Tab-separated table of C-alpha atoms in Angstrom:
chain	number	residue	atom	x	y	z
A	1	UNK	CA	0.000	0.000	0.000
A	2	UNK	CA	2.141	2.689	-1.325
A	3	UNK	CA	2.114	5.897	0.790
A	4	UNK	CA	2.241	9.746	-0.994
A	5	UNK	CA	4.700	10.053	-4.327
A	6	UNK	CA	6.317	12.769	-5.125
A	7	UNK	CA	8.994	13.310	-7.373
A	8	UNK	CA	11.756	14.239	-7.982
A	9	UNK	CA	13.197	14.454	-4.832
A	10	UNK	CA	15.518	16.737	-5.712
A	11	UNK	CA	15.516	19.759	-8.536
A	12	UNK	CA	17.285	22.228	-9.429
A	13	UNK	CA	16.453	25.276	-11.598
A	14	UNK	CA	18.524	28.295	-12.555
A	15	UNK	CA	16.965	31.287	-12.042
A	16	UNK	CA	14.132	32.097	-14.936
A	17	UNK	CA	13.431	28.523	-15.474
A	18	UNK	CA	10.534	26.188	-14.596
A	19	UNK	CA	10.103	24.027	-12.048
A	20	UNK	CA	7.188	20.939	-11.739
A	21	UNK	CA	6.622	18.964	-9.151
A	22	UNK	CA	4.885	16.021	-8.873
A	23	UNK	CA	2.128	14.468	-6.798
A	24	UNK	CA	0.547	10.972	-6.549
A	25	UNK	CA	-1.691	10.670	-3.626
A	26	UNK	CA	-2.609	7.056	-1.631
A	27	UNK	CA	-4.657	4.699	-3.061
A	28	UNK	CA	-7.936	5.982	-2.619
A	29	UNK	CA	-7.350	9.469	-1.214
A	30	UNK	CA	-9.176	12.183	-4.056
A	31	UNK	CA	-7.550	14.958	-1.428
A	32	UNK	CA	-4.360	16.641	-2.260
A	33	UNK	CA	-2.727	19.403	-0.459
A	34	UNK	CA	0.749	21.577	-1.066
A	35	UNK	CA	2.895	22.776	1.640
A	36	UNK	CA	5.820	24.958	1.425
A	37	UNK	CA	8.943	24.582	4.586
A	38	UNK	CA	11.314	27.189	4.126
A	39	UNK	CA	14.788	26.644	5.520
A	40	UNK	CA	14.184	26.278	9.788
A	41	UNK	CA	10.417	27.148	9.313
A	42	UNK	CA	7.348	25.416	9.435
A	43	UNK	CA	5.426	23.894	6.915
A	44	UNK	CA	2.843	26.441	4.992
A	45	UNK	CA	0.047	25.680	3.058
A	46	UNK	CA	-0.320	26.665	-0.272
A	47	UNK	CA	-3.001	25.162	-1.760
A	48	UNK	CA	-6.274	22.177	-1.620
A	49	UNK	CA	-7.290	20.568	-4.444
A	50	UNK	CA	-9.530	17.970	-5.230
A	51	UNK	CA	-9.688	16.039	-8.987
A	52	UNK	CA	-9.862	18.639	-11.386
A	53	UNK	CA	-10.945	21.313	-8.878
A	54	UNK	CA	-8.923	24.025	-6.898
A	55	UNK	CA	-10.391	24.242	-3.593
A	56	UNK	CA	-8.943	26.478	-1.470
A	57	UNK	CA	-5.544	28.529	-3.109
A	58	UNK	CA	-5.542	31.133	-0.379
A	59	UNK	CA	-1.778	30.366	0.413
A	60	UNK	CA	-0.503	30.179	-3.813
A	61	UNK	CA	1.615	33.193	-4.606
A	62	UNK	CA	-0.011	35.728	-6.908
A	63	UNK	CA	2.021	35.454	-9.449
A	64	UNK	CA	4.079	32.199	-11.467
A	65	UNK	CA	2.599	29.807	-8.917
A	66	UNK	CA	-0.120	27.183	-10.388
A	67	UNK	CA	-1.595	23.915	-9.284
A	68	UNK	CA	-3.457	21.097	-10.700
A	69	UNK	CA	-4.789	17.784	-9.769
A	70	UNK	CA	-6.360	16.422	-13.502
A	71	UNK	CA	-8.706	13.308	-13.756
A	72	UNK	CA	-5.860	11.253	-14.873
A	73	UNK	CA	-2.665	11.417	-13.401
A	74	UNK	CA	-0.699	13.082	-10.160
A	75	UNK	CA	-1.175	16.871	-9.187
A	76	UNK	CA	1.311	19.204	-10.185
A	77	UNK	CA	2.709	22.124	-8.791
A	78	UNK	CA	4.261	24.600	-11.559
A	79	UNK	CA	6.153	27.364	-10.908
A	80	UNK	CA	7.487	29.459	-13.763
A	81	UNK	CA	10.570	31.903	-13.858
A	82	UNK	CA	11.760	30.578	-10.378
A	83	UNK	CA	13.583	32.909	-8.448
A	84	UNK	CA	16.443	32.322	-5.033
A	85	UNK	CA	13.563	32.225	-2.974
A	86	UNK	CA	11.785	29.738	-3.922
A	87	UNK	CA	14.438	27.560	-2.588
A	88	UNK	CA	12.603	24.755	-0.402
A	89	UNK	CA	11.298	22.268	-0.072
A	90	UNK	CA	7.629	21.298	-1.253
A	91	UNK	CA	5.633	18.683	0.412
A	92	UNK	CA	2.518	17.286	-0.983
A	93	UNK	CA	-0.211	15.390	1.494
A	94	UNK	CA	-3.576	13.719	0.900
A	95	UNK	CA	-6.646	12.410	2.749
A	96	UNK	CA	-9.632	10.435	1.899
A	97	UNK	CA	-12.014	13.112	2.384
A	98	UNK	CA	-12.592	16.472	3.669
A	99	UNK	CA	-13.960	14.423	6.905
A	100	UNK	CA	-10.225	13.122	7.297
A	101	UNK	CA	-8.561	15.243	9.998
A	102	UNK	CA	-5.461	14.096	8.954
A	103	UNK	CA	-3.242	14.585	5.903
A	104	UNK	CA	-0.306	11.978	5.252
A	105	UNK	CA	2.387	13.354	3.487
A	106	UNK	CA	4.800	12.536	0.804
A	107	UNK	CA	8.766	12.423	1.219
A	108	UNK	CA	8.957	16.011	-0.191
A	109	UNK	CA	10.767	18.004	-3.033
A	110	UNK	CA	13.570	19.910	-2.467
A	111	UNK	CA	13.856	22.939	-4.922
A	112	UNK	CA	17.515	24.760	-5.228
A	113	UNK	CA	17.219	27.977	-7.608
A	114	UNK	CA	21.234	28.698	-8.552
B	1	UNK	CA	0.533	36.249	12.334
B	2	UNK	CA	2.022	32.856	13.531
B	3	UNK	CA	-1.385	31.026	14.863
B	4	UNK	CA	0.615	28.208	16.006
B	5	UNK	CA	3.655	28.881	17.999
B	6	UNK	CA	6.558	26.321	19.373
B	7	UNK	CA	8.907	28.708	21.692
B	8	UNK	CA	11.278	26.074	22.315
B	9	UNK	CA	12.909	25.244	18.957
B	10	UNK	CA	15.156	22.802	20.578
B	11	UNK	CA	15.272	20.170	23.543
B	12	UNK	CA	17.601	17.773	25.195
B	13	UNK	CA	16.650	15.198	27.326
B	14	UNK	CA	18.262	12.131	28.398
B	15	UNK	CA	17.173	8.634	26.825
B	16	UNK	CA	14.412	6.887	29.669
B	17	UNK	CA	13.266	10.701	30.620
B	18	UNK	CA	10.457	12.076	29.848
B	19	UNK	CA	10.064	14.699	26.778
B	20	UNK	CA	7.855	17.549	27.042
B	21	UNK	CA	6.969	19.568	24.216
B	22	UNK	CA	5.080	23.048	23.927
B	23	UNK	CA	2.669	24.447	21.586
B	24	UNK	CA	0.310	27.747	22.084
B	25	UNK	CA	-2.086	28.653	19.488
B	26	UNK	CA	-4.318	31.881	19.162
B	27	UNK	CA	-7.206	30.702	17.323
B	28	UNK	CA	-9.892	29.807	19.245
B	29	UNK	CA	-11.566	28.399	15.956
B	30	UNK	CA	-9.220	25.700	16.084
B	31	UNK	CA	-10.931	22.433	16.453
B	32	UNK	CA	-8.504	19.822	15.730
B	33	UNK	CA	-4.390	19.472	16.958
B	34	UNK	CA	-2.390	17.336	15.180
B	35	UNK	CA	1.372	16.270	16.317
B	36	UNK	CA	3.563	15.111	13.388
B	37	UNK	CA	7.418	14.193	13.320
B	38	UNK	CA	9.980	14.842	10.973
B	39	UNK	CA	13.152	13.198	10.289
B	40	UNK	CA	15.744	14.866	8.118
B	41	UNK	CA	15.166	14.421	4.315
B	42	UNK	CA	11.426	13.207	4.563
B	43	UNK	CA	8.027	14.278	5.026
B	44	UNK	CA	5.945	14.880	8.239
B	45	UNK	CA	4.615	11.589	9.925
B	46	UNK	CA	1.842	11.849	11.569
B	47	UNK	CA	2.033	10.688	15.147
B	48	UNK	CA	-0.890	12.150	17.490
B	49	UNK	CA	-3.544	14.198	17.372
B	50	UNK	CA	-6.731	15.339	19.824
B	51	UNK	CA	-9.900	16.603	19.468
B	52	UNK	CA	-10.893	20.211	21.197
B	53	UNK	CA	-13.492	18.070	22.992
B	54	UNK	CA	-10.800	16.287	24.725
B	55	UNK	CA	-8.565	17.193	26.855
B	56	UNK	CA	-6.278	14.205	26.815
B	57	UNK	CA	-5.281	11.424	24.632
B	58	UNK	CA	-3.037	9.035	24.973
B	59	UNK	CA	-1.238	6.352	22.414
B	60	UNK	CA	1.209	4.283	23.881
B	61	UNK	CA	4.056	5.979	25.333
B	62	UNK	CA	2.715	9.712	23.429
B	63	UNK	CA	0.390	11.371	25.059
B	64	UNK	CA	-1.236	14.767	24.567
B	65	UNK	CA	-2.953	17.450	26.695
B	66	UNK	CA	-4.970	20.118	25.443
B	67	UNK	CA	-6.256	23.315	27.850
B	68	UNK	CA	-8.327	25.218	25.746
B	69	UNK	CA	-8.773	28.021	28.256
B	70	UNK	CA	-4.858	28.837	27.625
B	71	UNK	CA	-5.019	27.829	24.010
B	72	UNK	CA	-1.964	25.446	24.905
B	73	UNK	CA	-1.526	21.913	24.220
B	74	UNK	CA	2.068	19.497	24.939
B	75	UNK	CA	3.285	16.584	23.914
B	76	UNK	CA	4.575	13.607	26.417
B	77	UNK	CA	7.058	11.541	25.573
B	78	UNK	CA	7.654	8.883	28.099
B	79	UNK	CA	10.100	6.904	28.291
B	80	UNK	CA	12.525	8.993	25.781
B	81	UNK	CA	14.066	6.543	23.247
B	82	UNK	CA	17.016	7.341	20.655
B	83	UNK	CA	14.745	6.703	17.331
B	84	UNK	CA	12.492	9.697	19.154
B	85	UNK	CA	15.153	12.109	18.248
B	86	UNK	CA	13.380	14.578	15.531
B	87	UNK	CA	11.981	17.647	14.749
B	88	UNK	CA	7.965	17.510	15.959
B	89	UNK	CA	6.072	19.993	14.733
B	90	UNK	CA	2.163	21.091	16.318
B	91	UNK	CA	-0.281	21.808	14.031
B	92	UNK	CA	-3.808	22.884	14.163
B	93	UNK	CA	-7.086	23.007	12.300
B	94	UNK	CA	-10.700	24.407	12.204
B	95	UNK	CA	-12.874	21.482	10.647
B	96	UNK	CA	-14.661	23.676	8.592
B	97	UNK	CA	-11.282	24.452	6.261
B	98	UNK	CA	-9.097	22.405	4.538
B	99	UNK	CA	-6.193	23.418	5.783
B	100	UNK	CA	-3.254	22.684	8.528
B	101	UNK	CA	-2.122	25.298	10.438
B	102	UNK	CA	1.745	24.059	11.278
B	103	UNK	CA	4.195	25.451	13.794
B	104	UNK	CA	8.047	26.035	13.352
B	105	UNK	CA	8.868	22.715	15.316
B	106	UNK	CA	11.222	21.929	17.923
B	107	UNK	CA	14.251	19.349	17.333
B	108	UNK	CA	13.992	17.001	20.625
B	109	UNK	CA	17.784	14.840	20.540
B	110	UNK	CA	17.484	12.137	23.127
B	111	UNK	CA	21.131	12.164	24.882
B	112	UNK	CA	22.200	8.336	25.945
């Protein structure tokens, strides 16, 4: 019973490039959430999505940040023209439902911008 | 506006001890607490979590304590082992939003 993919583990991006991460949730769980953990911070939330719909993006940057979760395949999390600080590293969760109180997360990426 | 705050960003405490961790919140929305551990290099495991209708719950040798009329709720730890050495991180939500409310964590090292 697999737990939360994400891949790759590590990237790294020069500064005006792309970045996209990847998301699979577990078996089962239609819930996917994105966190951000800057270096000796917490964990922030970015966004909630559920299959084809964003839910709740109050945490998303204005600008170059994007999300998806499509019918087929994992969620992605795109961010275009990457700058130094979005250095860190990205961690994607899921639940079954929006009943679930918790979230289990994936193993993380970890973004450098040189 | 931190809504979930961990003072103590680091603690010691000797392997058989007990470990005692700290976590205020200001929301009084909050419905949910959550404890989750981190190792270096992976993501958050869940470990613990209580309902704002409790004020204790216990799992083995975790056990957490909630006091809703200080908004404050700790972790026990008891006895300390090595493998307990981490970063645990509080977290908090309201049930009517999706999202977890983390705080900055506190790296516990269990001494020999």
């Amino acid at each position: 019973n697999a737990g939360v993919m994400q891949n790759p583990r590590h990237l790294v991006r020069r500064r005006g490039q792309e970045a996209r991460l990847r998301c699979s949730p577990m078996k089962g769980h239609s819930h996917v959430y994105w966190y951000r953990q800057l270096p000796e911070e917490g964990l922030k939330f970015m966004v909630y999505l559920q299959k084809e719909n964003i839910i709740d993006e109050s945490g998303m940057p204005k600008e170059r940040f994007s999300a998806e979760f499509p019918k087929e395949g994992p969620s992605i999390l795109r961010i275009q023209q990457v700058v130094r600080g979005d250095s860190a590293a990205y961690f994607c969760a899921s639940s079954p439902s929006t009943r679930s109180n918790e979230q289990f997360f994936g193993p993380g990426t970890r973004l450098t911008v040189l | 506006d931190q809504q979930v705050k961990q003072n103590s960003p680091s603690l010691s405490v000797q392997e058989g001890r007990i470990s005692i961790l700290n976590c205020d919140y200001t929301n009084s929305m909050f419905d949910y607490f959550l404890w989750y551990k981190k190792y270096p290099a992976e993501g958050p495991t869940f470990l613990i979590s209580i309902s704002s209708i409790k004020d204790k719950n216990e799992d083995g040798r975790f056990t957490v304590f909630l006091n809703k009329s200080a908004k404050h709720l700790s972790l026990h730890i008891v006895p300390s082992q090595p493998g307990d050495s981490a970063v645990y991180f509080c977290a908090a939500r309201q049930s009517s939003a999706s999202k977890i409310i983390f705080g900055s964590g506190t790296r516990l090292s269990i001494r020999p």
